[in-house]
PDB file of C-alpha atoms in Angstrom:
ATOM      1  CA  UNK A 896       0.000   0.000   0.000  1.00 39.00           C
ATOM      2  CA  UNK A 897       1.516   3.330  -1.023  1.00 40.00           C
ATOM      3  CA  UNK A 898       0.473   6.636   0.453  1.00 36.00           C
ATOM      4  CA  UNK A 899       0.716   9.714  -1.711  1.00 35.00           C
ATOM      5  CA  UNK A 900      -0.636  13.244  -1.775  1.00 30.00           C
ATOM      6  CA  UNK A 901      -3.625  12.376  -3.951  1.00 32.00           C
ATOM      7  CA  UNK A 902      -4.832  10.104  -1.152  1.00 33.00           C
ATOM      8  CA  UNK A 903      -4.531  12.705   1.585  1.00 30.00           C
ATOM      9  CA  UNK A 904      -7.843  14.407   2.317  1.00 30.00           C
ATOM     10  CA  UNK A 905      -6.541  16.793   4.963  1.00 34.00           C
ATOM     11  CA  UNK A 906      -4.424  17.055   8.070  1.00 35.00           C
ATOM     12  CA  UNK A 907      -4.606  19.572  10.906  1.00 31.00           C
ATOM     13  CA  UNK A 908      -3.863  19.444  14.618  1.00 31.00           C
ATOM     14  CA  UNK A 909      -7.389  18.238  15.292  1.00 31.00           C
ATOM     15  CA  UNK A 910      -7.736  16.273  12.081  1.00 33.00           C
ATOM     16  CA  UNK A 911      -5.423  13.299  11.531  1.00 36.00           C
ATOM     17  CA  UNK A 912      -4.685  12.194   8.000  1.00 36.00           C
ATOM     18  CA  UNK A 913      -7.057   9.760   6.375  1.00 34.00           C
ATOM     19  CA  UNK A 914      -6.159   7.598   3.403  1.00 33.00           C
ATOM     20  CA  UNK A 915      -8.524   6.406   0.725  1.00 27.00           C
ATOM     21  CA  UNK A 916      -8.166   3.650  -1.838  1.00 27.00           C
ATOM     22  CA  UNK A 917      -7.757   0.563   0.328  1.00 29.00           C
ATOM     23  CA  UNK A 918      -8.106   1.810   3.889  1.00 32.00           C
ATOM     24  CA  UNK A 919     -10.842  -0.134   5.630  1.00 32.00           C
ATOM     25  CA  UNK A 920     -13.322   2.299   7.104  1.00 31.00           C
ATOM     26  CA  UNK A 921     -14.442   0.330  10.155  1.00 33.00           C
ATOM     27  CA  UNK A 922     -12.368  -1.427  12.746  1.00 36.00           C
ATOM     28  CA  UNK A 923     -14.012  -4.831  12.550  1.00 37.00           C
ATOM     29  CA  UNK A 924     -13.650  -5.269   8.776  1.00 40.00           C
ATOM     30  CA  UNK A 925     -10.425  -7.207   9.162  1.00 46.00           C
ATOM     31  CA  UNK A 926      -8.320  -8.824   6.468  1.00 43.00           C
ATOM     32  CA  UNK A 927      -7.854 -12.571   6.225  1.00 45.00           C
ATOM     33  CA  UNK A 928      -5.573 -14.084   8.893  1.00 47.00           C
ATOM     34  CA  UNK A 929      -1.876 -13.490   8.280  1.00 42.00           C
ATOM     35  CA  UNK A 930       0.013 -16.394   6.749  1.00 57.00           C
ATOM     36  CA  UNK A 931       3.551 -15.834   8.001  1.00 80.00           C
ATOM     37  CA  UNK A 932       5.260 -14.328  11.014  1.00 91.00           C
ATOM     38  CA  UNK A 933       8.636 -12.641  11.389  1.00 94.00           C
ATOM     39  CA  UNK A 934      10.300 -12.255  14.779  1.00 96.00           C
ATOM     40  CA  UNK A 935      13.620 -11.334  16.348  1.00 95.00           C
ATOM     41  CA  UNK A 936      14.376 -11.939  20.032  1.00 95.00           C
ATOM     42  CA  UNK A 937      16.937 -10.188  22.218  1.00 95.00           C
ATOM     43  CA  UNK A 938      17.546  -9.654  25.917  1.00 95.00           C
ATOM     44  CA  UNK A 939      17.477  -6.444  27.953  1.00 96.00           C
ATOM     45  CA  UNK A 940      18.815  -7.396  31.367  1.00 95.00           C
ATOM     46  CA  UNK A 941      16.309  -9.789  32.904  1.00 96.00           C
ATOM     47  CA  UNK A 942      13.703  -9.132  30.212  1.00 97.00           C
ATOM     48  CA  UNK A 943      13.243 -11.022  26.972  1.00 97.00           C
ATOM     49  CA  UNK A 944      12.065  -8.803  24.116  1.00 97.00           C
ATOM     50  CA  UNK A 945      10.746 -10.091  20.796  1.00 97.00           C
ATOM     51  CA  UNK A 946      10.213  -7.753  17.881  1.00 97.00           C
ATOM     52  CA  UNK A 947       7.067  -8.742  15.963  1.00 98.00           C
ATOM     53  CA  UNK A 948       6.917  -7.615  12.351  1.00 97.00           C
ATOM     54  CA  UNK A 949       3.429  -6.601  11.250  1.00 97.00           C
ATOM     55  CA  UNK A 950       4.488  -5.751   7.704  1.00 96.00           C
ATOM     56  CA  UNK A 951       5.468  -2.646   5.787  1.00 95.00           C
ATOM     57  CA  UNK A 952       3.986   0.424   4.164  1.00 94.00           C
ATOM     58  CA  UNK A 953       5.423   2.712   1.480  1.00 93.00           C
ATOM     59  CA  UNK A 954       5.778   6.432   2.183  1.00 95.00           C
ATOM     60  CA  UNK A 955       5.825   8.631  -0.923  1.00 95.00           C
ATOM     61  CA  UNK A 956       7.964  11.746  -0.993  1.00 95.00           C
ATOM     62  CA  UNK A 957       4.851  13.881  -1.558  1.00 95.00           C
ATOM     63  CA  UNK A 958       3.723  13.448   2.054  1.00 94.00           C
ATOM     64  CA  UNK A 959       7.129  14.321   3.521  1.00 97.00           C
ATOM     65  CA  UNK A 960       7.599  17.955   4.506  1.00 96.00           C
ATOM     66  CA  UNK A 961       9.686  19.939   3.754  1.00 96.00           C
ATOM     67  CA  UNK A 962      10.906  17.465   1.134  1.00 96.00           C
ATOM     68  CA  UNK A 963      14.000  18.371  -0.871  1.00 95.00           C
ATOM     69  CA  UNK A 964      15.299  15.835  -3.372  1.00 94.00           C
ATOM     70  CA  UNK A 965      18.916  16.995  -3.183  1.00 95.00           C
ATOM     71  CA  UNK A 966      18.969  16.741   0.616  1.00 96.00           C
ATOM     72  CA  UNK A 967      17.296  13.340   0.420  1.00 95.00           C
ATOM     73  CA  UNK A 968      19.882  12.106  -2.070  1.00 93.00           C
ATOM     74  CA  UNK A 969      22.697  13.313   0.189  1.00 94.00           C
ATOM     75  CA  UNK A 970      21.205  11.636   3.266  1.00 93.00           C
ATOM     76  CA  UNK A 971      20.672   8.359   1.399  1.00 93.00           C
ATOM     77  CA  UNK A 972      23.936   8.346  -0.557  1.00 92.00           C
ATOM     78  CA  UNK A 973      25.808   5.852   1.619  1.00 85.00           C
ATOM     79  CA  UNK A 974      22.828   3.713   2.588  1.00 86.00           C
ATOM     80  CA  UNK A 975      20.611   1.036   1.091  1.00 87.00           C
ATOM     81  CA  UNK A 976      17.473   3.118   1.672  1.00 89.00           C
ATOM     82  CA  UNK A 977      15.649   4.636  -1.260  1.00 89.00           C
ATOM     83  CA  UNK A 978      12.357   5.429  -2.942  1.00 90.00           C
ATOM     84  CA  UNK A 979      10.775   2.774  -5.114  1.00 85.00           C
ATOM     85  CA  UNK A 980       7.867   3.296  -7.465  1.00 85.00           C
ATOM     86  CA  UNK A 981       5.443   3.473  -4.554  1.00 86.00           C
ATOM     87  CA  UNK A 982       7.708   5.280  -2.115  1.00 92.00           C
ATOM     88  CA  UNK A 983      10.101   4.355   0.655  1.00 94.00           C
ATOM     89  CA  UNK A 984       9.015   1.158   2.437  1.00 94.00           C
ATOM     90  CA  UNK A 985       9.026   1.346   6.217  1.00 96.00           C
ATOM     91  CA  UNK A 986       8.318  -1.460   8.680  1.00 97.00           C
ATOM     92  CA  UNK A 987       5.504  -1.598  11.211  1.00 97.00           C
ATOM     93  CA  UNK A 988       6.436  -3.548  14.327  1.00 98.00           C
ATOM     94  CA  UNK A 989       5.106  -4.404  17.754  1.00 98.00           C
ATOM     95  CA  UNK A 990       7.015  -5.861  20.694  1.00 98.00           C
ATOM     96  CA  UNK A 991       6.426  -8.740  23.092  1.00 98.00           C
ATOM     97  CA  UNK A 992       8.193  -8.416  26.434  1.00 98.00           C
ATOM     98  CA  UNK A 993       8.562 -11.287  28.893  1.00 98.00           C
ATOM     99  CA  UNK A 994       9.600 -10.191  32.367  1.00 97.00           C
ATOM    100  CA  UNK A 995       9.181 -11.955  35.716  1.00 94.00           C
ATOM    101  CA  UNK A 996       6.951 -14.570  34.111  1.00 95.00           C
ATOM    102  CA  UNK A 997       4.494 -12.055  32.656  1.00 97.00           C
ATOM    103  CA  UNK A 998       3.898 -11.076  29.041  1.00 98.00           C
ATOM    104  CA  UNK A 999       3.425  -7.495  27.886  1.00 98.00           C
ATOM    105  CA  UNK A1000       2.594  -6.464  24.328  1.00 98.00           C
ATOM    106  CA  UNK A1001       3.551  -3.047  23.040  1.00 98.00           C
ATOM    107  CA  UNK A1002       1.179  -2.064  20.219  1.00 98.00           C
ATOM    108  CA  UNK A1003      -0.919  -4.538  18.268  1.00 98.00           C
ATOM    109  CA  UNK A1004      -0.312  -3.914  14.583  1.00 97.00           C
ATOM    110  CA  UNK A1005      -2.786  -2.996  11.885  1.00 97.00           C
ATOM    111  CA  UNK A1006      -4.712  -6.223  11.168  1.00 95.00           C
ATOM    112  CA  UNK A1007      -6.912  -5.282   8.176  1.00 89.00           C
ATOM    113  CA  UNK A1008      -7.102  -1.545   8.736  1.00 90.00           C
ATOM    114  CA  UNK A1009      -4.182  -0.102   6.819  1.00 84.00           C
ATOM    115  CA  UNK A1010      -3.620  -1.995   3.600  1.00 84.00           C
ATOM    116  CA  UNK A1011      -2.643  -5.461   2.342  1.00 89.00           C
ATOM    117  CA  UNK A1012       1.077  -5.255   3.131  1.00 93.00           C
ATOM    118  CA  UNK A1013       0.325  -5.169   6.862  1.00 95.00           C
ATOM    119  CA  UNK A1014      -1.531  -7.439   9.275  1.00 95.00           C
ATOM    120  CA  UNK A1015       1.082 -10.069  10.128  1.00 96.00           C
ATOM    121  CA  UNK A1016       1.531  -9.316  13.826  1.00 97.00           C
ATOM    122  CA  UNK A1017      -0.840 -12.095  14.910  1.00 97.00           C
ATOM    123  CA  UNK A1018       1.232 -14.613  12.963  1.00 96.00           C
ATOM    124  CA  UNK A1019       4.445 -13.145  14.366  1.00 97.00           C
ATOM    125  CA  UNK A1020       3.072 -13.495  17.886  1.00 98.00           C
ATOM    126  CA  UNK A1021       2.066 -17.096  17.139  1.00 97.00           C
ATOM    127  CA  UNK A1022       5.646 -17.788  16.029  1.00 96.00           C
ATOM    128  CA  UNK A1023       6.814 -17.016  19.576  1.00 97.00           C
ATOM    129  CA  UNK A1024       4.571 -19.722  21.012  1.00 97.00           C
ATOM    130  CA  UNK A1025       2.805 -17.187  23.239  1.00 98.00           C
ATOM    131  CA  UNK A1026      -0.983 -17.229  23.009  1.00 98.00           C
ATOM    132  CA  UNK A1027      -3.115 -14.048  23.155  1.00 98.00           C
ATOM    133  CA  UNK A1028      -4.702 -15.153  26.442  1.00 98.00           C
ATOM    134  CA  UNK A1029      -1.251 -15.249  28.091  1.00 98.00           C
ATOM    135  CA  UNK A1030      -0.704 -11.509  27.632  1.00 98.00           C
ATOM    136  CA  UNK A1031      -1.537  -9.556  30.784  1.00 98.00           C
ATOM    137  CA  UNK A1032      -0.760  -5.998  29.644  1.00 98.00           C
ATOM    138  CA  UNK A1033      -0.943  -4.111  26.358  1.00 99.00           C
ATOM    139  CA  UNK A1034       0.871  -0.779  26.187  1.00 99.00           C
ATOM    140  CA  UNK A1035      -0.267   1.569  23.419  1.00 98.00           C
ATOM    141  CA  UNK A1036       2.139   4.216  22.170  1.00 98.00           C
ATOM    142  CA  UNK A1037      -0.820   5.923  20.467  1.00 98.00           C
ATOM    143  CA  UNK A1038      -4.122   5.106  18.784  1.00 98.00           C
ATOM    144  CA  UNK A1039      -3.384   5.182  15.064  1.00 97.00           C
ATOM    145  CA  UNK A1040      -4.772   2.111  13.254  1.00 96.00           C
ATOM    146  CA  UNK A1041      -1.378   0.540  12.559  1.00 97.00           C
ATOM    147  CA  UNK A1042      -0.976   0.267  16.339  1.00 98.00           C
ATOM    148  CA  UNK A1043      -4.498  -0.693  17.469  1.00 98.00           C
ATOM    149  CA  UNK A1044      -5.980  -2.714  14.597  1.00 97.00           C
ATOM    150  CA  UNK A1045      -4.853  -6.052  15.988  1.00 97.00           C
ATOM    151  CA  UNK A1046      -6.673  -5.512  19.280  1.00 98.00           C
ATOM    152  CA  UNK A1047      -9.898  -6.885  17.787  1.00 98.00           C
ATOM    153  CA  UNK A1048     -10.887  -9.790  15.583  1.00 95.00           C
ATOM    154  CA  UNK A1049     -13.077  -9.820  12.491  1.00 91.00           C
ATOM    155  CA  UNK A1050     -16.229  -9.588  14.617  1.00 94.00           C
ATOM    156  CA  UNK A1051     -14.943  -6.658  16.641  1.00 95.00           C
ATOM    157  CA  UNK A1052     -14.222  -8.736  19.754  1.00 97.00           C
ATOM    158  CA  UNK A1053     -11.127  -8.413  21.932  1.00 98.00           C
ATOM    159  CA  UNK A1054      -8.262 -10.616  20.742  1.00 98.00           C
ATOM    160  CA  UNK A1055      -6.548 -10.476  24.132  1.00 98.00           C
ATOM    161  CA  UNK A1056      -9.158 -11.642  26.685  1.00 98.00           C
ATOM    162  CA  UNK A1057      -7.037 -11.207  29.816  1.00 98.00           C
ATOM    163  CA  UNK A1058      -5.034  -8.085  29.018  1.00 98.00           C
ATOM    164  CA  UNK A1059      -5.268  -4.672  30.629  1.00 98.00           C
ATOM    165  CA  UNK A1060      -5.068  -1.947  27.986  1.00 98.00           C
ATOM    166  CA  UNK A1061      -2.772   0.929  28.989  1.00 98.00           C
ATOM    167  CA  UNK A1062      -2.878   4.272  27.161  1.00 98.00           C
ATOM    168  CA  UNK A1063      -2.233   7.944  27.845  1.00 98.00           C
ATOM    169  CA  UNK A1064      -5.304   9.782  29.154  1.00 98.00           C
ATOM    170  CA  UNK A1065      -4.528  12.599  26.709  1.00 98.00           C
ATOM    171  CA  UNK A1066      -4.406  10.169  23.788  1.00 98.00           C
ATOM    172  CA  UNK A1067      -7.582   8.355  24.770  1.00 98.00           C
ATOM    173  CA  UNK A1068      -9.396  11.622  25.441  1.00 98.00           C
ATOM    174  CA  UNK A1069      -8.484  13.021  22.031  1.00 98.00           C
ATOM    175  CA  UNK A1070      -9.873  10.116  20.034  1.00 98.00           C
ATOM    176  CA  UNK A1071     -12.983   9.792  22.214  1.00 98.00           C
ATOM    177  CA  UNK A1072     -13.836  13.504  22.149  1.00 98.00           C
ATOM    178  CA  UNK A1073     -17.091  13.872  20.203  1.00 97.00           C
ATOM    179  CA  UNK A1074     -16.559  17.607  19.727  1.00 97.00           C
ATOM    180  CA  UNK A1075     -13.145  17.083  18.140  1.00 96.00           C
ATOM    181  CA  UNK A1076     -14.476  14.312  15.937  1.00 96.00           C
ATOM    182  CA  UNK A1077     -17.366  16.516  14.795  1.00 96.00           C
ATOM    183  CA  UNK A1078     -14.976  19.368  13.994  1.00 94.00           C
ATOM    184  CA  UNK A1079     -12.758  17.481  11.562  1.00 90.00           C
ATOM    185  CA  UNK A1080     -13.513  16.925   7.857  1.00 89.00           C
ATOM    186  CA  UNK A1081     -15.902  14.026   7.339  1.00 90.00           C
ATOM    187  CA  UNK A1082     -13.244  12.086   5.436  1.00 85.00           C
ATOM    188  CA  UNK A1083     -11.009  12.077   8.506  1.00 87.00           C
ATOM    189  CA  UNK A1084     -13.584  10.694  10.914  1.00 92.00           C
ATOM    190  CA  UNK A1085     -12.858   7.023  10.130  1.00 94.00           C
ATOM    191  CA  UNK A1086      -9.596   7.422  12.061  1.00 94.00           C
ATOM    192  CA  UNK A1087     -11.647   8.291  15.142  1.00 96.00           C
ATOM    193  CA  UNK A1088     -14.039   5.419  14.465  1.00 97.00           C
ATOM    194  CA  UNK A1089     -11.176   2.955  14.139  1.00 97.00           C
ATOM    195  CA  UNK A1090      -9.491   4.206  17.313  1.00 98.00           C
ATOM    196  CA  UNK A1091     -12.755   3.765  19.215  1.00 98.00           C
ATOM    197  CA  UNK A1092     -13.830   0.459  17.680  1.00 97.00           C
ATOM    198  CA  UNK A1093     -10.475  -1.201  18.358  1.00 98.00           C
ATOM    199  CA  UNK A1094     -10.218  -0.069  21.986  1.00 98.00           C
ATOM    200  CA  UNK A1095     -13.885  -0.166  23.084  1.00 98.00           C
ATOM    201  CA  UNK A1096     -13.883  -3.929  23.864  1.00 98.00           C
ATOM    202  CA  UNK A1097     -11.272  -3.194  26.565  1.00 98.00           C
ATOM    203  CA  UNK A1098     -13.325  -0.496  28.319  1.00 98.00           C
ATOM    204  CA  UNK A1099     -13.746  -2.592  31.474  1.00 98.00           C
ATOM    205  CA  UNK A1100      -9.975  -3.194  31.726  1.00 98.00           C
ATOM    206  CA  UNK A1101      -8.632   0.150  30.583  1.00 98.00           C
ATOM    207  CA  UNK A1102      -5.855   1.949  32.454  1.00 98.00           C
ATOM    208  CA  UNK A1103      -5.242   5.614  31.627  1.00 98.00           C
ATOM    209  CA  UNK A1104      -2.300   7.601  32.937  1.00 98.00           C
ATOM    210  CA  UNK A1105      -0.814  11.081  32.828  1.00 97.00           C
ATOM    211  CA  UNK A1106       2.808  12.100  32.515  1.00 97.00           C
ATOM    212  CA  UNK A1107       5.886  10.074  33.379  1.00 98.00           C
ATOM    213  CA  UNK A1108       4.756   7.297  35.733  1.00 98.00           C
ATOM    214  CA  UNK A1109       5.149   3.577  36.282  1.00 98.00           C
ATOM    215  CA  UNK A1110       2.330   2.094  34.228  1.00 98.00           C
ATOM    216  CA  UNK A1111       3.125  -1.581  34.857  1.00 97.00           C
ATOM    217  CA  UNK A1112       5.834  -3.509  36.686  1.00 96.00           C
ATOM    218  CA  UNK A1113       9.099  -2.618  34.936  1.00 97.00           C
ATOM    219  CA  UNK A1114       7.615  -0.007  32.592  1.00 98.00           C
ATOM    220  CA  UNK A1115       7.630   3.795  32.924  1.00 98.00           C
ATOM    221  CA  UNK A1116       5.817   6.071  30.485  1.00 98.00           C
ATOM    222  CA  UNK A1117       7.586   8.901  28.670  1.00 98.00           C
ATOM    223  CA  UNK A1118       5.326  11.521  27.013  1.00 98.00           C
ATOM    224  CA  UNK A1119       6.445  12.203  23.422  1.00 98.00           C
ATOM    225  CA  UNK A1120       3.666  14.431  22.021  1.00 98.00           C
ATOM    226  CA  UNK A1121       3.403  15.713  18.479  1.00 98.00           C
ATOM    227  CA  UNK A1122       2.815  12.725  16.235  1.00 98.00           C
ATOM    228  CA  UNK A1123      -0.459  12.475  18.153  1.00 98.00           C
ATOM    229  CA  UNK A1124      -1.455  14.524  21.220  1.00 98.00           C
ATOM    230  CA  UNK A1125      -0.761  11.716  23.691  1.00 98.00           C
ATOM    231  CA  UNK A1126       1.950   9.836  21.833  1.00 98.00           C
ATOM    232  CA  UNK A1127       4.010   7.974  24.454  1.00 98.00           C
ATOM    233  CA  UNK A1128       7.205   5.968  24.756  1.00 98.00           C
ATOM    234  CA  UNK A1129       7.860   3.370  27.455  1.00 98.00           C
ATOM    235  CA  UNK A1130      11.082   2.733  29.334  1.00 98.00           C
ATOM    236  CA  UNK A1131      11.664  -0.922  30.105  1.00 98.00           C
ATOM    237  CA  UNK A1132      13.712  -1.554  33.244  1.00 98.00           C
ATOM    238  CA  UNK A1133      15.592  -4.807  32.796  1.00 96.00           C
ATOM    239  CA  UNK A1134      17.589  -4.453  35.991  1.00 96.00           C
ATOM    240  CA  UNK A1135      21.093  -4.292  34.546  1.00 95.00           C
ATOM    241  CA  UNK A1136      19.932  -2.728  31.270  1.00 95.00           C
ATOM    242  CA  UNK A1137      17.084  -0.558  30.041  1.00 97.00           C
ATOM    243  CA  UNK A1138      15.341  -0.007  26.711  1.00 98.00           C
ATOM    244  CA  UNK A1139      13.209   2.870  25.456  1.00 98.00           C
ATOM    245  CA  UNK A1140      10.411   1.742  23.147  1.00 98.00           C
ATOM    246  CA  UNK A1141       9.670   5.107  21.586  1.00 98.00           C
ATOM    247  CA  UNK A1142       6.795   4.408  19.198  1.00 98.00           C
ATOM    248  CA  UNK A1143       6.770   6.737  16.181  1.00 98.00           C
ATOM    249  CA  UNK A1144       9.495   9.240  17.056  1.00 98.00           C
ATOM    250  CA  UNK A1145      11.098   8.213  13.745  1.00 98.00           C
ATOM    251  CA  UNK A1146       9.224   6.980  10.679  1.00 98.00           C
ATOM    252  CA  UNK A1147      11.958   7.115   8.037  1.00 97.00           C
ATOM    253  CA  UNK A1148      15.225   5.635   9.297  1.00 96.00           C
ATOM    254  CA  UNK A1149      17.158   6.704   6.212  1.00 95.00           C
ATOM    255  CA  UNK A1150      16.047  10.332   6.392  1.00 97.00           C
ATOM    256  CA  UNK A1151      14.841  11.588   9.755  1.00 98.00           C
ATOM    257  CA  UNK A1152      17.961  10.946  11.828  1.00 98.00           C
ATOM    258  CA  UNK A1153      19.915  13.031   9.319  1.00 97.00           C
ATOM    259  CA  UNK A1154      17.030  15.458   8.744  1.00 98.00           C
ATOM    260  CA  UNK A1155      15.069  15.499  12.017  1.00 98.00           C
ATOM    261  CA  UNK A1156      13.024  18.522  10.962  1.00 98.00           C
ATOM    262  CA  UNK A1157      11.284  16.504   8.250  1.00 98.00           C
ATOM    263  CA  UNK A1158       7.766  15.329   9.095  1.00 98.00           C
ATOM    264  CA  UNK A1159       5.103  13.245   7.388  1.00 97.00           C
ATOM    265  CA  UNK A1160       1.426  13.975   6.870  1.00 93.00           C
ATOM    266  CA  UNK A1161       0.420  11.640   9.703  1.00 93.00           C
ATOM    267  CA  UNK A1162       2.007  13.961  12.288  1.00 96.00           C
ATOM    268  CA  UNK A1163      -0.923  15.835  13.812  1.00 94.00           C
ATOM    269  CA  UNK A1164       1.267  18.692  15.068  1.00 97.00           C
ATOM    270  CA  UNK A1165       4.370  18.913  12.846  1.00 97.00           C
ATOM    271  CA  UNK A1166       6.114  21.642  14.856  1.00 98.00           C
ATOM    272  CA  UNK A1167       5.688  19.776  18.134  1.00 98.00           C
ATOM    273  CA  UNK A1168       6.708  16.528  16.443  1.00 98.00           C
ATOM    274  CA  UNK A1169      10.031  18.078  15.427  1.00 98.00           C
ATOM    275  CA  UNK A1170      10.583  19.624  18.860  1.00 98.00           C
ATOM    276  CA  UNK A1171       9.920  16.307  20.605  1.00 98.00           C
ATOM    277  CA  UNK A1172      12.058  14.355  18.154  1.00 98.00           C
ATOM    278  CA  UNK A1173      15.081  16.629  18.524  1.00 98.00           C
ATOM    279  CA  UNK A1174      14.866  16.546  22.312  1.00 98.00           C
ATOM    280  CA  UNK A1175      14.546  12.762  22.300  1.00 98.00           C
ATOM    281  CA  UNK A1176      17.404  12.232  19.855  1.00 98.00           C
ATOM    282  CA  UNK A1177      19.635  14.544  21.870  1.00 98.00           C
ATOM    283  CA  UNK A1178      18.782  12.746  25.105  1.00 98.00           C
ATOM    284  CA  UNK A1179      19.232   9.307  23.547  1.00 98.00           C
ATOM    285  CA  UNK A1180      22.640  10.255  22.152  1.00 98.00           C
ATOM    286  CA  UNK A1181      23.814  11.951  25.363  1.00 98.00           C
ATOM    287  CA  UNK A1182      22.710   9.079  27.603  1.00 97.00           C
ATOM    288  CA  UNK A1183      23.746   6.348  25.122  1.00 96.00           C
ATOM    289  CA  UNK A1184      20.262   4.896  25.446  1.00 97.00           C
ATOM    290  CA  UNK A1185      19.242   1.610  23.880  1.00 97.00           C
ATOM    291  CA  UNK A1186      16.120   2.375  21.846  1.00 98.00           C
ATOM    292  CA  UNK A1187      13.678   0.780  19.475  1.00 97.00           C
ATOM    293  CA  UNK A1188      10.678   1.982  17.532  1.00 97.00           C
ATOM    294  CA  UNK A1189       7.793   0.749  15.454  1.00 98.00           C
ATOM    295  CA  UNK A1190       9.172   2.100  12.170  1.00 98.00           C
ATOM    296  CA  UNK A1191      12.933   1.773  12.611  1.00 97.00           C
ATOM    297  CA  UNK A1192      14.218  -0.913  10.271  1.00 94.00           C
ATOM    298  CA  UNK A1193      13.295  -4.296  11.749  1.00 95.00           C
ATOM    299  CA  UNK A1194      14.026  -5.352  14.421  1.00 94.00           C
ATOM    300  CA  UNK A1195      14.682  -1.725  15.276  1.00 94.00           C
ATOM    301  CA  UNK A1196      17.149  -2.088  18.137  1.00 96.00           C
ATOM    302  CA  UNK A1197      20.123   0.250  18.448  1.00 96.00           C
ATOM    303  CA  UNK A1198      21.583   3.517  19.677  1.00 97.00           C
ATOM    304  CA  UNK A1199      21.457   7.103  18.485  1.00 98.00           C
ATOM    305  CA  UNK A1200      24.683   9.025  17.897  1.00 97.00           C
ATOM    306  CA  UNK A1201      25.456  12.589  16.902  1.00 97.00           C
ATOM    307  CA  UNK A1202      26.565  13.174  13.331  1.00 94.00           C
ATOM    308  CA  UNK A1203      27.582  16.770  12.901  1.00 92.00           C
ATOM    309  CA  UNK A1204      24.537  18.897  13.631  1.00 91.00           C
ATOM    310  CA  UNK A1205      22.234  15.919  13.068  1.00 95.00           C
ATOM    311  CA  UNK A1206      22.108  12.287  14.165  1.00 97.00           C
ATOM    312  CA  UNK A1207      22.650   8.743  13.038  1.00 96.00           C
ATOM    313  CA  UNK A1208      21.416   5.326  14.145  1.00 97.00           C
ATOM    314  CA  UNK A1209      23.686   2.388  14.949  1.00 96.00           C
ATOM    315  CA  UNK A1210      21.742  -0.860  14.702  1.00 94.00           C
ATOM    316  CA  UNK A1211      22.594  -3.365  17.411  1.00 93.00           C
ATOM    317  CA  UNK A1212      24.353  -6.581  16.354  1.00 87.00           C
ATOM    318  CA  UNK A1213      22.049  -9.559  16.149  1.00 77.00           C
ATOM    319  CA  UNK A1214      22.018 -11.617  19.327  1.00 72.00           C
ATOM    320  CA  UNK A1215      22.421 -15.353  18.972  1.00 55.00           C
ATOM    321  CA  UNK A1216      20.612 -17.756  21.345  1.00 45.00           C
ATOM    322  CA  UNK A1217      18.701 -16.102  24.174  1.00 46.00           C
TER     323      UNK A1217
END
């Protein structure tokens, strides 16, 4: 599925982007079950983390701002990243964390909500041998459909029957605000409908939080607003090591470390997105933090470093048996 400017109906602070031409309009109209799963497992102290690949999506240059071909060519010159006919493919990943005998899932993939090249997270989870009913906590970085679609099945029922759903109160409040939904262009309202339909089955086991707090044993929230109003990262405490799972701070690995001021049309507040990203990249580089994100090249584990006035990303070596 490629996303280009012709498919964008509008984007403002209160009106997230909506895509036409393949985007399912309701949360319970899921695609057929995924056929294959892709996983990568590594350790963070006493925690076992498995990256779960949901699939990929192509980002066309037309929805990148402020796009400059010469700057893009310079940033990509020594890399294997590039734009194909449909755009630059980026991964969509979720993460399974096993710590102290409990399973936590960070984000749930797209299922059938965001195009045919996504929807494999369920198969990736199955490849770990962990069943949905074993997961006790689901942490949402935000409520875009490529992060919440897999919460429900084809009938709109909860996929994870025993899990507490954890999400920022700001994020939840934004998508459930009827006044905001009514104020956006009609073509953008399906994003609100999908956010609600995928999370509503968890209403009786929903945990909302504010700020930087411990949201579950071993996990502390880190507000990272801009991409969405309540976009959140989570710091995993593995005892001897820690890992920041930062959601959508970066979408385009080949471009946005080198050009952190570049945004995409899915950022609800571009200026705040850039401000948050630069602060996070500076902190990650200064503190030599181990980080991962949903759209960093799979499995997404590594460290940020300074590169002149910008940044780079050093992918972690693959771990053998864990």
